[in-house]
mmCIF file of C-alpha atoms in Angstrom:
data_model
loop_
_atom_site.group_PDB
_atom_site.id
_atom_site.type_symbol
_atom_site.label_atom_id
_atom_site.label_comp_id
_atom_site.label_asym_id
_atom_site.label_seq_id
_atom_site.Cartn_x
_atom_site.Cartn_y
_atom_site.Cartn_z
ATOM 1 C CA UNK A 26 -92.120 14.606 34.565
ATOM 2 C CA UNK A 27 -92.330 17.529 32.135
ATOM 3 C CA UNK A 28 -95.552 17.871 30.186
ATOM 4 C CA UNK A 29 -95.648 16.966 26.504
ATOM 5 C CA UNK A 30 -96.126 19.952 24.235
ATOM 6 C CA UNK A 31 -98.337 19.932 21.179
ATOM 7 C CA UNK A 32 -98.321 22.808 18.739
ATOM 8 C CA UNK A 33 -101.075 22.170 16.228
ATOM 9 C CA UNK A 34 -100.481 23.754 12.862
ATOM 10 C CA UNK A 35 -102.971 26.139 11.277
ATOM 11 C CA UNK A 36 -102.524 25.865 7.492
ATOM 12 C CA UNK A 37 -104.554 29.034 6.877
ATOM 13 C CA UNK A 38 -102.192 31.209 8.908
ATOM 14 C CA UNK A 39 -99.193 28.912 8.368
ATOM 15 C CA UNK A 40 -98.505 29.220 12.072
ATOM 16 C CA UNK A 41 -98.478 26.981 15.149
ATOM 17 C CA UNK A 42 -100.761 27.335 18.151
ATOM 18 C CA UNK A 43 -98.769 28.512 21.145
ATOM 19 C CA UNK A 44 -95.593 29.400 19.238
ATOM 20 C CA UNK A 45 -94.679 33.070 19.281
ATOM 21 C CA UNK A 46 -93.335 35.025 16.363
ATOM 22 C CA UNK A 47 -90.107 36.871 17.149
ATOM 23 C CA UNK A 48 -87.586 39.002 15.369
ATOM 24 C CA UNK A 49 -84.991 37.022 13.467
ATOM 25 C CA UNK A 50 -82.112 38.833 15.174
ATOM 26 C CA UNK A 51 -82.192 41.782 17.485
ATOM 27 C CA UNK A 52 -79.544 43.879 15.832
ATOM 28 C CA UNK A 53 -78.579 44.675 12.303
ATOM 29 C CA UNK A 54 -74.797 44.681 12.053
ATOM 30 C CA UNK A 55 -72.788 47.238 10.132
ATOM 31 C CA UNK A 56 -70.562 44.734 8.327
ATOM 32 C CA UNK A 57 -71.169 43.662 4.716
ATOM 33 C CA UNK A 58 -73.641 40.762 4.628
ATOM 34 C CA UNK A 59 -74.707 41.472 8.184
ATOM 35 C CA UNK A 60 -78.053 42.945 7.213
ATOM 36 C CA UNK A 61 -81.274 40.976 6.968
ATOM 37 C CA UNK A 62 -84.748 41.808 5.775
ATOM 38 C CA UNK A 63 -88.262 40.618 6.560
ATOM 39 C CA UNK A 64 -87.413 37.484 8.574
ATOM 40 C CA UNK A 65 -89.352 36.036 11.516
ATOM 41 C CA UNK A 66 -88.248 33.343 13.956
ATOM 42 C CA UNK A 67 -90.513 30.807 15.665
ATOM 43 C CA UNK A 68 -88.992 28.706 18.444
ATOM 44 C CA UNK A 69 -90.394 25.159 18.474
ATOM 45 C CA UNK A 70 -87.849 23.863 20.988
ATOM 46 C CA UNK A 71 -85.511 26.178 22.792
ATOM 47 C CA UNK A 72 -83.100 26.730 25.610
ATOM 48 C CA UNK A 73 -85.598 25.685 28.273
ATOM 49 C CA UNK A 74 -85.901 22.182 26.829
ATOM 50 C CA UNK A 75 -83.538 19.458 28.071
ATOM 51 C CA UNK A 76 -82.032 18.610 24.694
ATOM 52 C CA UNK A 77 -78.703 19.138 22.937
ATOM 53 C CA UNK A 78 -80.445 20.898 20.033
ATOM 54 C CA UNK A 79 -82.901 23.674 19.275
ATOM 55 C CA UNK A 80 -85.455 23.651 16.498
ATOM 56 C CA UNK A 81 -86.702 26.845 14.938
ATOM 57 C CA UNK A 82 -88.887 27.825 11.999
ATOM 58 C CA UNK A 83 -87.797 30.865 10.021
ATOM 59 C CA UNK A 84 -89.909 32.677 7.485
ATOM 60 C CA UNK A 85 -88.612 35.146 4.943
ATOM 61 C CA UNK A 86 -91.081 37.485 3.244
ATOM 62 C CA UNK A 87 -91.031 38.388 -0.447
ATOM 63 C CA UNK A 88 -87.719 40.071 -1.300
ATOM 64 C CA UNK A 89 -86.410 39.270 2.177
ATOM 65 C CA UNK A 90 -83.177 37.515 3.109
ATOM 66 C CA UNK A 91 -81.213 36.210 6.078
ATOM 67 C CA UNK A 92 -77.714 37.357 6.989
ATOM 68 C CA UNK A 93 -74.748 36.119 4.968
ATOM 69 C CA UNK A 94 -72.795 34.313 7.656
ATOM 70 C CA UNK A 95 -70.554 31.415 8.657
ATOM 71 C CA UNK A 96 -69.878 29.549 11.918
ATOM 72 C CA UNK A 97 -68.581 26.301 13.316
ATOM 73 C CA UNK A 98 -71.981 24.861 14.219
ATOM 74 C CA UNK A 99 -74.051 23.119 11.558
ATOM 75 C CA UNK A 100 -77.556 23.712 10.245
ATOM 76 C CA UNK A 101 -80.012 20.976 9.311
ATOM 77 C CA UNK A 102 -82.576 22.801 7.166
ATOM 78 C CA UNK A 103 -85.857 21.481 5.794
ATOM 79 C CA UNK A 104 -87.830 23.770 3.517
ATOM 80 C CA UNK A 105 -91.447 24.171 4.650
ATOM 81 C CA UNK A 106 -93.076 26.634 2.241
ATOM 82 C CA UNK A 107 -92.422 28.773 -0.816
ATOM 83 C CA UNK A 108 -89.376 28.833 -2.994
ATOM 84 C CA UNK A 109 -86.024 30.388 -2.363
ATOM 85 C CA UNK A 110 -82.385 30.348 -3.200
ATOM 86 C CA UNK A 111 -79.672 29.322 -0.819
ATOM 87 C CA UNK A 112 -76.152 30.642 -1.168
ATOM 88 C CA UNK A 113 -74.091 27.779 0.164
ATOM 89 C CA UNK A 114 -70.307 27.927 -0.034
ATOM 90 C CA UNK A 115 -69.626 28.874 -3.650
ATOM 91 C CA UNK A 116 -72.906 27.430 -4.969
ATOM 92 C CA UNK A 117 -76.502 28.561 -5.331
ATOM 93 C CA UNK A 118 -79.203 25.993 -4.552
ATOM 94 C CA UNK A 119 -82.834 26.316 -5.608
ATOM 95 C CA UNK A 120 -84.991 25.198 -2.669
ATOM 96 C CA UNK A 121 -88.589 23.989 -2.547
ATOM 97 C CA UNK A 122 -90.733 22.398 0.167
ATOM 98 C CA UNK A 123 -89.227 19.364 1.882
ATOM 99 C CA UNK A 124 -85.808 19.831 0.252
ATOM 100 C CA UNK A 125 -83.185 19.121 2.892
ATOM 101 C CA UNK A 126 -79.968 21.130 3.163
ATOM 102 C CA UNK A 127 -77.079 20.344 5.481
ATOM 103 C CA UNK A 128 -74.755 23.272 6.145
ATOM 104 C CA UNK A 129 -71.418 21.928 7.469
ATOM 105 C CA UNK A 130 -69.050 23.882 9.713
ATOM 106 C CA UNK A 131 -67.602 27.153 8.392
ATOM 107 C CA UNK A 132 -69.519 27.161 5.095
ATOM 108 C CA UNK A 133 -70.885 30.635 4.267
ATOM 109 C CA UNK A 134 -74.641 30.640 3.720
ATOM 110 C CA UNK A 135 -77.556 32.966 3.086
ATOM 111 C CA UNK A 136 -81.261 32.273 2.493
ATOM 112 C CA UNK A 137 -82.925 34.515 -0.083
ATOM 113 C CA UNK A 138 -86.575 34.707 -1.076
ATOM 114 C CA UNK A 139 -86.790 35.373 -4.810
ATOM 115 C CA UNK A 140 -90.531 34.737 -5.154
ATOM 116 C CA UNK A 141 -93.844 36.367 -4.311
ATOM 117 C CA UNK A 142 -94.750 33.928 -1.494
ATOM 118 C CA UNK A 143 -93.189 33.597 1.971
ATOM 119 C CA UNK A 144 -90.164 31.270 2.011
ATOM 120 C CA UNK A 145 -90.160 29.219 5.236
ATOM 121 C CA UNK A 146 -87.876 26.544 6.616
ATOM 122 C CA UNK A 147 -87.160 24.541 9.739
ATOM 123 C CA UNK A 148 -83.601 24.835 11.046
ATOM 124 C CA UNK A 149 -82.052 22.606 13.711
ATOM 125 C CA UNK A 150 -78.889 23.704 15.526
ATOM 126 C CA UNK A 151 -76.799 22.590 18.471
ATOM 127 C CA UNK A 152 -77.938 24.108 21.729
ATOM 128 C CA UNK A 153 -74.347 25.064 22.548
ATOM 129 C CA UNK A 154 -73.034 26.884 19.511
ATOM 130 C CA UNK A 155 -70.629 29.578 18.421
ATOM 131 C CA UNK A 156 -71.722 33.010 17.264
ATOM 132 C CA UNK A 157 -72.157 33.612 13.536
ATOM 133 C CA UNK A 158 -69.394 35.602 11.860
ATOM 134 C CA UNK A 159 -69.450 37.905 8.870
ATOM 135 C CA UNK A 160 -67.514 36.821 5.799
ATOM 136 C CA UNK A 161 -63.945 37.997 5.279
ATOM 137 C CA UNK A 162 -63.206 40.562 2.551
ATOM 138 C CA UNK A 163 -61.554 37.760 0.528
ATOM 139 C CA UNK A 164 -64.641 35.579 0.791
ATOM 140 C CA UNK A 165 -66.894 38.447 -0.247
ATOM 141 C CA UNK A 166 -64.652 39.224 -3.195
ATOM 142 C CA UNK A 167 -64.809 35.607 -4.388
ATOM 143 C CA UNK A 168 -68.604 35.495 -4.202
ATOM 144 C CA UNK A 169 -68.920 38.855 -5.928
ATOM 145 C CA UNK A 170 -66.626 37.779 -8.780
ATOM 146 C CA UNK A 171 -68.874 34.911 -9.908
ATOM 147 C CA UNK A 172 -72.098 35.815 -11.646
ATOM 148 C CA UNK A 173 -74.148 32.974 -10.153
ATOM 149 C CA UNK A 174 -73.392 33.860 -6.540
ATOM 150 C CA UNK A 175 -73.252 37.613 -7.112
ATOM 151 C CA UNK A 176 -76.815 37.527 -8.478
ATOM 152 C CA UNK A 177 -78.197 35.957 -5.316
ATOM 153 C CA UNK A 178 -76.152 37.386 -2.450
ATOM 154 C CA UNK A 179 -77.595 40.312 -0.519
ATOM 155 C CA UNK A 180 -75.166 42.620 1.247
ATOM 156 C CA UNK B 7 -64.111 22.048 4.971
ATOM 157 C CA UNK B 8 -66.836 19.396 4.674
ATOM 158 C CA UNK B 9 -69.042 19.611 1.610
ATOM 159 C CA UNK B 10 -72.609 20.894 1.930
ATOM 160 C CA UNK B 11 -75.195 18.208 1.336
ATOM 161 C CA UNK B 12 -78.399 18.792 -0.580
ATOM 162 C CA UNK B 13 -81.126 16.189 -0.636
ATOM 163 C CA UNK B 14 -83.743 17.373 -3.084
ATOM 164 C CA UNK B 15 -87.222 16.096 -2.378
ATOM 165 C CA UNK B 16 -89.229 14.166 -4.956
ATOM 166 C CA UNK B 17 -92.920 14.769 -4.150
ATOM 167 C CA UNK B 18 -94.023 11.913 -6.438
ATOM 168 C CA UNK B 19 -92.077 9.307 -4.508
ATOM 169 C CA UNK B 20 -92.139 11.298 -1.239
ATOM 170 C CA UNK B 21 -88.442 10.534 -0.925
ATOM 171 C CA UNK B 22 -85.156 12.436 -0.917
ATOM 172 C CA UNK B 23 -82.390 12.030 -3.478
ATOM 173 C CA UNK B 24 -79.404 10.350 -1.879
ATOM 174 C CA UNK B 25 -81.156 9.328 1.349
ATOM 175 C CA UNK B 26 -81.436 5.579 1.869
ATOM 176 C CA UNK B 27 -84.463 3.803 3.286
ATOM 177 C CA UNK B 28 -83.633 1.542 6.213
ATOM 178 C CA UNK B 29 -85.449 -0.678 8.651
ATOM 179 C CA UNK B 30 -86.904 1.188 11.593
ATOM 180 C CA UNK B 31 -85.197 -1.075 14.107
ATOM 181 C CA UNK B 32 -83.241 -4.243 13.514
ATOM 182 C CA UNK B 33 -84.918 -6.421 16.098
ATOM 183 C CA UNK B 34 -88.430 -6.947 17.306
ATOM 184 C CA UNK B 35 -88.385 -7.361 21.051
ATOM 185 C CA UNK B 36 -90.438 -9.904 22.947
ATOM 186 C CA UNK B 37 -91.782 -7.468 25.546
ATOM 187 C CA UNK B 38 -95.281 -5.979 25.381
ATOM 188 C CA UNK B 39 -95.226 -2.846 23.215
ATOM 189 C CA UNK B 40 -91.858 -3.764 21.800
ATOM 190 C CA UNK B 41 -93.219 -4.779 18.426
ATOM 191 C CA UNK B 42 -93.514 -2.456 15.430
ATOM 192 C CA UNK B 43 -95.050 -2.777 12.014
ATOM 193 C CA UNK B 44 -94.394 -1.284 8.589
ATOM 194 C CA UNK B 45 -92.005 1.523 9.573
ATOM 195 C CA UNK B 46 -89.069 2.861 7.535
ATOM 196 C CA UNK B 47 -86.266 5.150 8.691
ATOM 197 C CA UNK B 48 -84.462 7.736 6.564
ATOM 198 C CA UNK B 49 -81.371 9.367 8.022
ATOM 199 C CA UNK B 50 -81.066 13.030 7.000
ATOM 200 C CA UNK B 51 -78.230 13.777 9.432
ATOM 201 C CA UNK B 52 -76.535 11.035 11.365
ATOM 202 C CA UNK B 53 -73.606 9.955 13.445
ATOM 203 C CA UNK B 54 -71.030 10.976 10.829
ATOM 204 C CA UNK B 55 -72.111 14.620 11.016
ATOM 205 C CA UNK B 56 -70.403 16.954 13.516
ATOM 206 C CA UNK B 57 -73.541 17.956 15.404
ATOM 207 C CA UNK B 58 -75.100 17.241 18.806
ATOM 208 C CA UNK B 59 -78.310 15.999 17.162
ATOM 209 C CA UNK B 60 -79.540 13.584 14.499
ATOM 210 C CA UNK B 61 -82.475 14.182 12.227
ATOM 211 C CA UNK B 62 -84.474 11.302 10.801
ATOM 212 C CA UNK B 63 -87.647 10.877 8.778
ATOM 213 C CA UNK B 64 -89.865 7.944 9.725
ATOM 214 C CA UNK B 65 -92.722 6.650 7.677
ATOM 215 C CA UNK B 66 -95.424 4.321 8.925
ATOM 216 C CA UNK B 67 -97.541 2.452 6.389
ATOM 217 C CA UNK B 68 -101.307 1.939 6.681
ATOM 218 C CA UNK B 69 -102.078 -0.013 9.852
ATOM 219 C CA UNK B 70 -98.453 0.266 10.939
ATOM 220 C CA UNK B 71 -97.085 1.573 14.228
ATOM 221 C CA UNK B 72 -93.856 2.343 16.052
ATOM 222 C CA UNK B 73 -92.825 0.732 19.327
ATOM 223 C CA UNK B 74 -94.475 1.846 22.568
ATOM 224 C CA UNK B 75 -91.445 3.150 24.449
ATOM 225 C CA UNK B 76 -89.957 5.659 26.876
ATOM 226 C CA UNK B 77 -86.478 7.085 27.444
ATOM 227 C CA UNK B 78 -84.630 10.005 28.956
ATOM 228 C CA UNK B 79 -83.847 11.716 25.645
ATOM 229 C CA UNK B 80 -86.437 13.948 24.000
ATOM 230 C CA UNK B 81 -88.085 13.889 20.579
ATOM 231 C CA UNK B 82 -88.901 16.944 18.495
ATOM 232 C CA UNK B 83 -91.406 15.641 15.975
ATOM 233 C CA UNK B 84 -92.874 17.452 12.958
ATOM 234 C CA UNK B 85 -95.533 15.633 10.968
ATOM 235 C CA UNK B 86 -94.723 15.515 7.251
ATOM 236 C CA UNK B 87 -97.499 13.497 5.582
ATOM 237 C CA UNK B 88 -100.705 11.615 6.281
ATOM 238 C CA UNK B 89 -102.647 11.456 9.502
ATOM 239 C CA UNK B 90 -101.942 9.478 12.598
ATOM 240 C CA UNK B 91 -102.496 9.207 16.281
ATOM 241 C CA UNK B 92 -99.823 9.680 18.872
ATOM 242 C CA UNK B 93 -100.049 8.038 22.256
ATOM 243 C CA UNK B 94 -98.252 10.516 24.472
ATOM 244 C CA UNK B 95 -98.177 9.966 28.219
ATOM 245 C CA UNK B 96 -101.814 9.329 29.102
ATOM 246 C CA UNK B 97 -103.213 11.244 26.119
ATOM 247 C CA UNK B 98 -103.968 10.565 22.483
ATOM 248 C CA UNK B 99 -103.125 13.310 19.995
ATOM 249 C CA UNK B 100 -104.446 13.485 16.449
ATOM 250 C CA UNK B 101 -101.613 14.549 14.171
ATOM 251 C CA UNK B 102 -101.627 16.105 10.712
ATOM 252 C CA UNK B 103 -98.926 17.644 8.515
ATOM 253 C CA UNK B 104 -96.775 20.309 10.192
ATOM 254 C CA UNK B 105 -98.189 19.638 13.659
ATOM 255 C CA UNK B 106 -95.296 19.791 16.110
ATOM 256 C CA UNK B 107 -94.993 17.428 19.072
ATOM 257 C CA UNK B 108 -92.394 17.659 21.811
ATOM 258 C CA UNK B 109 -91.886 14.428 23.766
ATOM 259 C CA UNK B 110 -90.175 15.255 27.088
ATOM 260 C CA UNK B 111 -87.975 12.829 29.063
ATOM 261 C CA UNK B 112 -89.551 9.580 30.267
ATOM 262 C CA UNK B 113 -92.958 10.122 28.645
ATOM 263 C CA UNK B 114 -94.259 6.919 27.009
ATOM 264 C CA UNK B 115 -95.088 7.373 23.339
ATOM 265 C CA UNK B 116 -96.186 5.456 20.271
ATOM 266 C CA UNK B 117 -96.981 6.606 16.723
ATOM 267 C CA UNK B 118 -99.896 4.840 15.069
ATOM 268 C CA UNK B 119 -101.177 5.139 11.510
ATOM 269 C CA UNK B 120 -104.955 4.875 11.564
ATOM 270 C CA UNK B 121 -105.509 5.957 7.958
ATOM 271 C CA UNK B 122 -105.111 4.621 4.425
ATOM 272 C CA UNK B 123 -102.132 6.853 3.541
ATOM 273 C CA UNK B 124 -98.540 6.663 4.811
ATOM 274 C CA UNK B 125 -98.011 8.627 8.031
ATOM 275 C CA UNK B 126 -94.606 10.320 7.968
ATOM 276 C CA UNK B 127 -92.766 12.584 10.386
ATOM 277 C CA UNK B 128 -89.404 14.180 11.035
ATOM 278 C CA UNK B 129 -87.876 13.362 14.400
ATOM 279 C CA UNK B 130 -84.863 15.118 15.935
ATOM 280 C CA UNK B 131 -82.944 13.500 18.798
ATOM 281 C CA UNK B 132 -79.750 14.071 20.726
ATOM 282 C CA UNK B 133 -76.770 12.362 19.148
ATOM 283 C CA UNK B 134 -75.789 10.946 22.559
ATOM 284 C CA UNK B 135 -78.903 9.293 23.936
ATOM 285 C CA UNK B 136 -80.104 6.477 26.134
ATOM 286 C CA UNK B 137 -81.705 3.316 24.809
ATOM 287 C CA UNK B 138 -85.508 3.156 24.645
ATOM 288 C CA UNK B 139 -87.174 1.062 27.327
ATOM 289 C CA UNK B 140 -90.387 -0.907 27.293
ATOM 290 C CA UNK B 141 -93.161 0.271 29.601
ATOM 291 C CA UNK B 142 -93.544 -1.221 33.052
ATOM 292 C CA UNK B 143 -96.480 -3.566 33.761
ATOM 293 C CA UNK B 144 -98.049 -0.765 35.861
ATOM 294 C CA UNK B 145 -97.773 1.707 33.007
ATOM 295 C CA UNK B 146 -99.297 -0.773 30.566
ATOM 296 C CA UNK B 147 -102.138 -1.493 32.969
ATOM 297 C CA UNK B 148 -102.931 2.220 33.278
ATOM 298 C CA UNK B 149 -103.016 2.733 29.513
ATOM 299 C CA UNK B 150 -105.117 -0.386 29.011
ATOM 300 C CA UNK B 151 -107.666 0.720 31.622
ATOM 301 C CA UNK B 152 -108.614 3.917 29.787
ATOM 302 C CA UNK B 153 -110.692 3.550 26.644
ATOM 303 C CA UNK B 154 -109.049 6.431 24.765
ATOM 304 C CA UNK B 155 -105.514 5.103 25.128
ATOM 305 C CA UNK B 156 -106.488 1.423 24.945
ATOM 306 C CA UNK B 157 -108.097 2.049 21.539
ATOM 307 C CA UNK B 158 -104.901 3.425 20.065
ATOM 308 C CA UNK B 159 -102.068 1.494 21.695
ATOM 309 C CA UNK B 160 -100.582 -1.452 19.799
ATOM 310 C CA UNK B 161 -98.885 -4.154 21.825
#
């Protein structure tokens, strides 16, 4: 029987005992939207756990952002700290702690920190999942043509 | 393309827009540990979503508790509000907001609110999962024989 795992939370550091901080992604791609800035990844459950999902905590520093991407697998996102904006399809969502955001298959999305504090969120994904893709030139053109999305997206 | 879903959080009510409150379970079983008290269930992602997992928020009122149960599927639990105790295998864990608890296969567990405030937590499970089972008489005897676990367990 596998041992239970407890990661107590330290509110002063906003970190969990026994959970390592890792790079968000290992490579920065050359395609538009494939860059990211000031993002850390904390794996709460991962590939070694016998579950159909993985749960991660991501934290984006001031002026940081995730990649602008799309994929077949879904995201179940719960905001944990700070305030950010989420580019989601053709909309921009303001996000605060405990807001819940469901990203369905193939919907382009990007998480952007617009404030002075870290912007952190839990994100649950399928264990078996497809690789994220960059947006098509047509998709990028559409997002760039609308002021609301153009103001938030980071390429 | 399915529509994104945003459930904004209302900190005054500690509830999400558009997320219904449901009973925790529909039946109270007759077996020892199969009872529960003052628990609500809030489905953030569910069976209609194309993912391998489901994400729920449970809230236990003062003096309430979940069932004492075990099963093959795992739980990834993040505390959201209040303070509680978690019976986990042969241990008792004190749990506060953002503490993370991983319940591996077959480990008996029960969530107990020992305080005056609601005790709430997110819980992620596999979409395809086995039914919870009551503990065996031997398991109940072991937990009852140890003061630490006997003080927390609710039968």
